[in-house]
Structures are given as structure tokens and as C-alpha cells.
Amino acid sequence: MRYAILTKGDSKSNALKQKMVSYMNDFNMTEDTATPEIVISVGGDGTLLQAFHTYSHQLEETSFVGIHTGHLGFYADWLPHEVEKLIIAINNDSFQVIEYPLVEVVVRYDEGKASRYLALNEATVKTHNGATLVADISLRGELFERFRGDGLCISTPSGSTAYNKALGGALIHPSLDAIQVTEIASINNRVFRTVGSPLVLPKHHNCQVEPANPITLQLTFDHITADHKGVSSIQYRVADEKVRFARFRPFPFWKRVHDSFIASE
């Protein structure tokens, strides 16, 4: 089994990585940061997002598993004291691979170029300077509305529990191939109106955002943020690729929701 371990970078996570490498060497596993079969993130959900983007070019060959050095998260169900049990399970191939949907983002520029991105949690679009975003929103090629507000958040089902939830979006089970478009502080009055509700789009339904005025946009893809100039349109849809997680024991989505937002410590 070829593996790679990515850490948060703090002393606790780095020490745990060294301990794991020692154990995995005992099982004759091979550390391979170029083409790993399994990627272990040690830290938090943010660390796993970084791991995803590091290996997003080889998702069909790579599975992810997360160890939390803090509280349990949505992508990590292992704690530091369980690493021996985890490594034995990896060595015995006693895990199930589950797949979650991703959001694909295609950014097209005025000069005709285009760039493609993937996000595991969400992608957002805002103006770079905090000005009101004015943009035409099309669904499946048909104009739906003219949006005015701070921006838009387009989330995956697994990412629906993150920024999307804070915006009042719905929680969507990851077994559904869908993306969710949620408004960020939209302007609604007698003159300007938006639908004012999150939109859940199935696979093959795309959402296109076209800025009404030339303006530099701030685009995010999970934790990655960058300013983009000369953007003519941005298309969001359910990606053909999926992220693969190595699941060694039951970790139901709704239990994660309950434990994170409802249950007491």
C-alpha cells in the first residue's frame, strides 16, 4: 500500500505523523507522496481540504482518510489514540470506499481563455473590494435573474454544512449528486429582487454567473482565494469526478450533523 501523510504543521500533528510512519514501516507500507493510494490528513477538516487539492489531479486512484487532532469533523472520524487500529485496518484492506460529489467551476475570460477548478466544500464569487456584485444568473442556459448583493456560495452536499449553513442554506446528504446555490446578502426591495432562496441543482444542471459590469472578482475554491480580472462568465456544475474516502467504520452523515450542531459535549 502506497501512502502519503499530510499534517496541519503543528507539533502535535507532526509528532503523530512520525509515529504513524514508524508503524506503517513495520507493515512494509511505502511512503509515496507522488502517487499514493491512500492519503491520510492529520489535523482538521482544513488539512483534509488541503490534501484534496494536493491530489485533485488523481482522484480516481486516491482515497482519503482524516485524523483529527482536535474535535471530530465532517471529513475525519479518527482520533490520535486510534492510529494503531487505523493502520492495521489499512494493512488488511478492511475498508469501504465511498464517493462524494464535487463542484466544478469553469472561469472564462474576456480574451477567450478558460480555467477549470474543483471544490470539495464550496466555491464563492464576490467582488474584490467589497462592492455590490451585479451579475446575471442563468440556469441551463436560460436567464433566471439579475443578482445584486455581496456574492454567491455554490456548495457540494458535504460542504453544505459549512459556509452554506451559515448563510441559511439547506443541508444535503452526500449521496445526492447536486450542488446548492446560496445568496450572500442579496439586495431585495421594490426595485431589485432575487429569488431569495437557496437553489438545489441536480447533475447536468449548470449555473452560470455573468458580471454585468467589468470588475475584478474574488473567487474562492475551498480555502484557495484569488482575484480574477477580465472574467466574462463563471459556470458551476456537479463535477464528473468524485472524491473518494476510505471508510473503516460507520460514520453516518446525519450523526455527524447531530454531533456537530446539536449534541452537547
C-alpha positions as CSV (number, residue, x, y, z in Angstrom):
1,M,0.0,0.0,0.0
2,R,1.4,3.4,-1.1
3,Y,0.5,6.2,1.3
4,A,1.1,9.9,2.0
5,I,0.5,11.8,5.2
6,L,-0.2,15.5,5.3
7,T,-0.3,17.4,8.6
8,K,-1.6,20.7,9.9
9,G,2.0,21.6,10.6
10,D,1.7,21.9,14.4
11,S,3.9,19.9,16.8
12,K,1.1,17.5,17.8
13,S,0.2,16.6,14.3
14,N,3.8,16.3,13.2
15,A,4.7,14.0,16.1
16,L,1.7,11.8,15.3
17,K,2.9,11.6,11.7
18,Q,6.3,10.3,12.8
19,K,4.6,7.7,15.0
20,M,2.4,6.6,12.1
21,V,5.3,6.4,9.6
22,S,7.1,4.1,12.1
23,Y,4.1,1.8,12.4
24,M,3.5,1.7,8.7
25,N,7.1,0.8,8.0
26,D,6.6,-2.2,10.3
27,F,3.9,-3.3,7.9
28,N,6.1,-2.7,4.8
29,M,3.9,0.0,3.5
30,T,5.6,2.5,1.2
31,E,5.5,6.3,1.7
32,D,4.9,7.8,-1.7
33,T,3.9,11.4,-1.9
34,A,3.7,11.4,-5.7
35,T,1.2,8.6,-6.4
36,P,-0.3,7.4,-3.1
37,E,-3.2,5.0,-3.0
38,I,-4.3,6.4,0.3
39,V,-3.8,9.9,1.7
40,I,-4.0,10.5,5.5
41,S,-4.6,14.0,6.7
42,V,-3.6,14.8,10.3
43,G,-5.1,18.0,11.8
44,G,-8.6,19.2,11.0
45,D,-11.0,19.4,8.1
46,G,-8.9,22.3,6.7
47,T,-6.0,19.9,6.5
48,L,-8.1,17.4,4.6
49,L,-9.2,20.2,2.2
50,Q,-5.5,20.9,1.5
51,A,-4.8,17.2,1.0
52,F,-7.7,17.1,-1.5
53,H,-6.4,20.0,-3.6
54,T,-2.9,18.5,-3.5
55,Y,-4.1,15.3,-5.1
56,S,-7.1,16.6,-7.0
57,H,-5.4,15.6,-10.3
58,Q,-5.5,11.9,-9.4
59,L,-8.8,11.4,-7.6
60,E,-9.6,8.1,-9.3
61,E,-6.5,6.4,-7.8
62,T,-6.5,8.1,-4.4
63,S,-8.7,7.6,-1.3
64,F,-8.6,10.0,1.7
65,V,-8.9,9.4,5.5
66,G,-8.7,12.0,8.2
67,I,-7.4,12.1,11.7
68,H,-8.5,15.0,13.9
69,T,-6.0,16.3,16.5
70,G,-8.9,18.4,17.8
71,H,-12.6,17.8,17.7
72,L,-14.2,15.4,15.3
73,G,-15.1,16.9,11.9
74,F,-17.1,16.1,8.9
75,Y,-14.2,14.5,7.0
76,A,-12.3,12.9,9.9
77,D,-13.5,10.2,12.2
78,W,-10.3,9.0,13.8
79,L,-8.6,10.3,16.9
80,P,-4.8,10.2,17.7
81,H,-5.1,7.3,20.2
82,E,-6.7,5.2,17.4
83,V,-3.8,5.3,14.9
84,E,-2.6,1.7,15.5
85,K,-6.1,0.4,14.9
86,L,-6.4,2.5,11.7
87,I,-3.0,1.3,10.3
88,I,-3.9,-2.3,10.9
89,A,-7.2,-1.7,9.1
90,I,-5.3,-0.1,6.2
91,N,-2.8,-3.0,6.0
92,N,-5.7,-5.5,6.0
93,D,-7.6,-3.6,3.3
94,S,-10.6,-3.7,5.6
95,F,-12.3,-0.5,4.4
96,Q,-15.0,0.6,2.1
97,V,-14.6,3.4,-0.5
98,I,-17.4,5.9,-0.6
99,E,-17.6,8.7,-3.1
100,Y,-18.9,12.3,-2.6
101,P,-19.8,14.8,-5.3
102,L,-17.6,17.8,-6.1
103,V,-18.4,21.2,-7.7
104,E,-16.7,22.0,-11.0
105,V,-16.0,25.7,-11.7
106,V,-15.1,26.9,-15.2
107,V,-13.9,30.6,-15.3
108,R,-14.0,32.2,-18.8
109,Y,-12.1,35.4,-19.5
110,D,-12.7,38.2,-22.0
111,E,-9.6,37.2,-24.1
112,G,-11.1,33.8,-24.7
113,K,-9.1,31.8,-22.2
114,A,-10.7,29.5,-19.6
115,S,-9.6,27.9,-16.3
116,R,-11.1,24.9,-14.5
117,Y,-11.3,24.3,-10.8
118,L,-12.7,21.7,-8.4
119,A,-14.0,22.3,-4.8
120,L,-14.8,19.8,-2.1
121,N,-16.8,22.2,0.2
122,E,-17.8,25.3,-1.8
123,A,-16.8,27.9,-4.3
124,T,-17.8,31.5,-3.9
125,V,-17.8,34.6,-6.0
126,K,-17.6,38.2,-4.7
127,T,-16.1,41.5,-5.8
128,H,-12.5,42.0,-4.8
129,N,-13.2,45.3,-3.0
130,G,-16.5,44.5,-1.2
131,A,-18.6,46.4,-3.7
132,T,-22.0,45.1,-4.7
133,L,-21.9,42.2,-7.1
134,V,-24.2,42.7,-10.0
135,A,-24.5,39.6,-12.2
136,D,-26.9,37.8,-14.5
137,I,-27.6,34.2,-13.3
138,S,-28.5,31.6,-15.9
139,L,-29.7,28.1,-15.2
140,R,-29.2,25.5,-18.0
141,G,-28.6,28.4,-20.4
142,E,-31.7,30.4,-19.6
143,L,-31.6,33.7,-17.8
144,F,-33.0,33.2,-14.3
145,E,-32.4,36.5,-12.5
146,R,-30.2,39.5,-12.2
147,F,-28.5,39.2,-8.8
148,R,-27.4,42.2,-6.6
149,G,-25.6,41.5,-3.3
150,D,-22.4,40.6,-1.7
151,G,-22.0,37.4,-3.7
152,L,-22.9,33.7,-4.1
153,C,-21.9,30.5,-2.5
154,I,-22.0,27.3,-4.5
155,S,-21.6,24.3,-2.2
156,T,-21.4,20.5,-2.5
157,P,-23.6,18.2,-0.4
158,S,-20.8,17.5,2.1
159,G,-19.9,21.2,2.1
160,S,-23.5,22.2,2.8
161,T,-22.7,22.0,6.5
162,A,-20.0,24.7,6.3
163,Y,-20.3,28.3,4.9
164,N,-23.6,27.4,3.2
165,K,-25.2,26.5,6.5
166,A,-24.1,29.8,8.0
167,L,-25.9,31.5,5.1
168,G,-29.1,29.7,5.8
169,G,-28.7,27.1,3.1
170,A,-30.1,23.5,3.4
171,L,-28.1,20.5,4.5
172,I,-27.9,18.0,1.7
173,H,-26.9,14.3,2.1
174,P,-23.7,13.5,0.1
175,S,-25.5,10.6,-1.6
176,L,-27.2,13.1,-3.8
177,D,-25.4,14.4,-6.9
178,A,-26.2,18.0,-6.6
179,I,-24.9,21.5,-5.9
180,Q,-26.5,24.3,-4.0
181,V,-26.5,28.0,-4.9
182,T,-27.0,30.2,-1.9
183,E,-27.1,34.0,-1.9
184,I,-24.8,36.1,0.2
185,A,-26.6,39.3,1.5
186,S,-28.7,39.8,-1.6
187,I,-30.5,43.2,-2.2
188,N,-34.2,42.8,-2.2
189,N,-36.6,45.8,-2.3
190,R,-39.3,47.3,-4.6
191,V,-36.8,47.9,-7.3
192,F,-34.4,44.9,-7.1
193,R,-35.4,41.3,-6.5
194,T,-33.8,37.9,-6.4
195,V,-35.4,34.6,-5.7
196,G,-34.2,34.9,-2.1
197,S,-33.9,31.1,-1.6
198,P,-31.2,28.6,-2.0
199,L,-31.3,26.6,-5.3
200,V,-30.5,22.9,-5.4
201,L,-29.4,21.9,-8.8
202,P,-29.1,18.2,-9.9
203,K,-26.3,16.8,-12.0
204,H,-26.3,18.2,-15.6
205,H,-27.9,21.4,-14.5
206,N,-25.4,24.2,-14.6
207,C,-25.4,27.7,-13.1
208,Q,-23.7,30.5,-15.0
209,V,-22.8,33.8,-13.5
210,E,-22.0,36.7,-15.8
211,P,-20.8,40.0,-14.3
212,A,-23.0,42.9,-15.5
213,N,-20.0,45.3,-15.3
214,P,-16.2,44.9,-15.8
215,I,-14.9,44.4,-12.3
216,T,-12.2,42.3,-10.6
217,L,-13.8,39.3,-8.9
218,Q,-12.6,37.5,-5.8
219,L,-13.2,33.7,-6.3
220,T,-12.7,31.0,-3.8
221,F,-12.4,27.3,-4.2
222,D,-12.5,25.9,-0.6
223,H,-9.5,27.6,1.2
224,I,-8.0,28.9,-2.0
225,T,-8.7,32.6,-2.7
226,A,-7.6,34.7,-5.7
227,D,-8.6,37.9,-7.6
228,H,-9.6,37.3,-11.2
229,K,-9.7,40.2,-13.7
230,G,-11.5,40.2,-17.1
231,V,-14.0,37.5,-16.2
232,S,-16.8,37.1,-18.7
233,S,-18.6,34.2,-17.1
234,I,-18.3,31.5,-14.4
235,Q,-20.0,28.2,-14.8
236,Y,-20.8,25.9,-11.8
237,R,-22.0,22.3,-12.1
238,V,-21.6,18.9,-10.5
239,A,-18.2,17.6,-11.5
240,D,-17.7,14.3,-13.3
241,E,-15.0,13.5,-10.8
242,K,-15.8,12.5,-7.2
243,V,-13.7,12.5,-4.1
244,R,-13.1,9.0,-2.6
245,F,-13.0,8.4,1.2
246,A,-11.7,5.3,2.8
247,R,-14.4,4.4,5.4
248,F,-13.3,1.9,8.0
249,R,-16.4,2.0,10.2
250,P,-19.9,3.5,10.1
251,F,-19.9,7.3,10.2
252,P,-23.4,8.4,9.1
253,F,-23.8,11.9,7.7
254,W,-26.8,12.7,9.9
255,K,-25.0,11.6,13.0
256,R,-22.1,13.9,12.1
257,V,-24.6,16.7,11.8
258,H,-26.2,15.9,15.1
259,D,-22.8,15.6,16.9
260,S,-21.5,18.8,15.4
261,F,-24.5,21.1,15.8
262,I,-27.0,19.6,18.3
263,A,-25.3,17.2,20.8
264,S,-23.7,18.6,24.0
265,E,-20.1,17.9,24.8
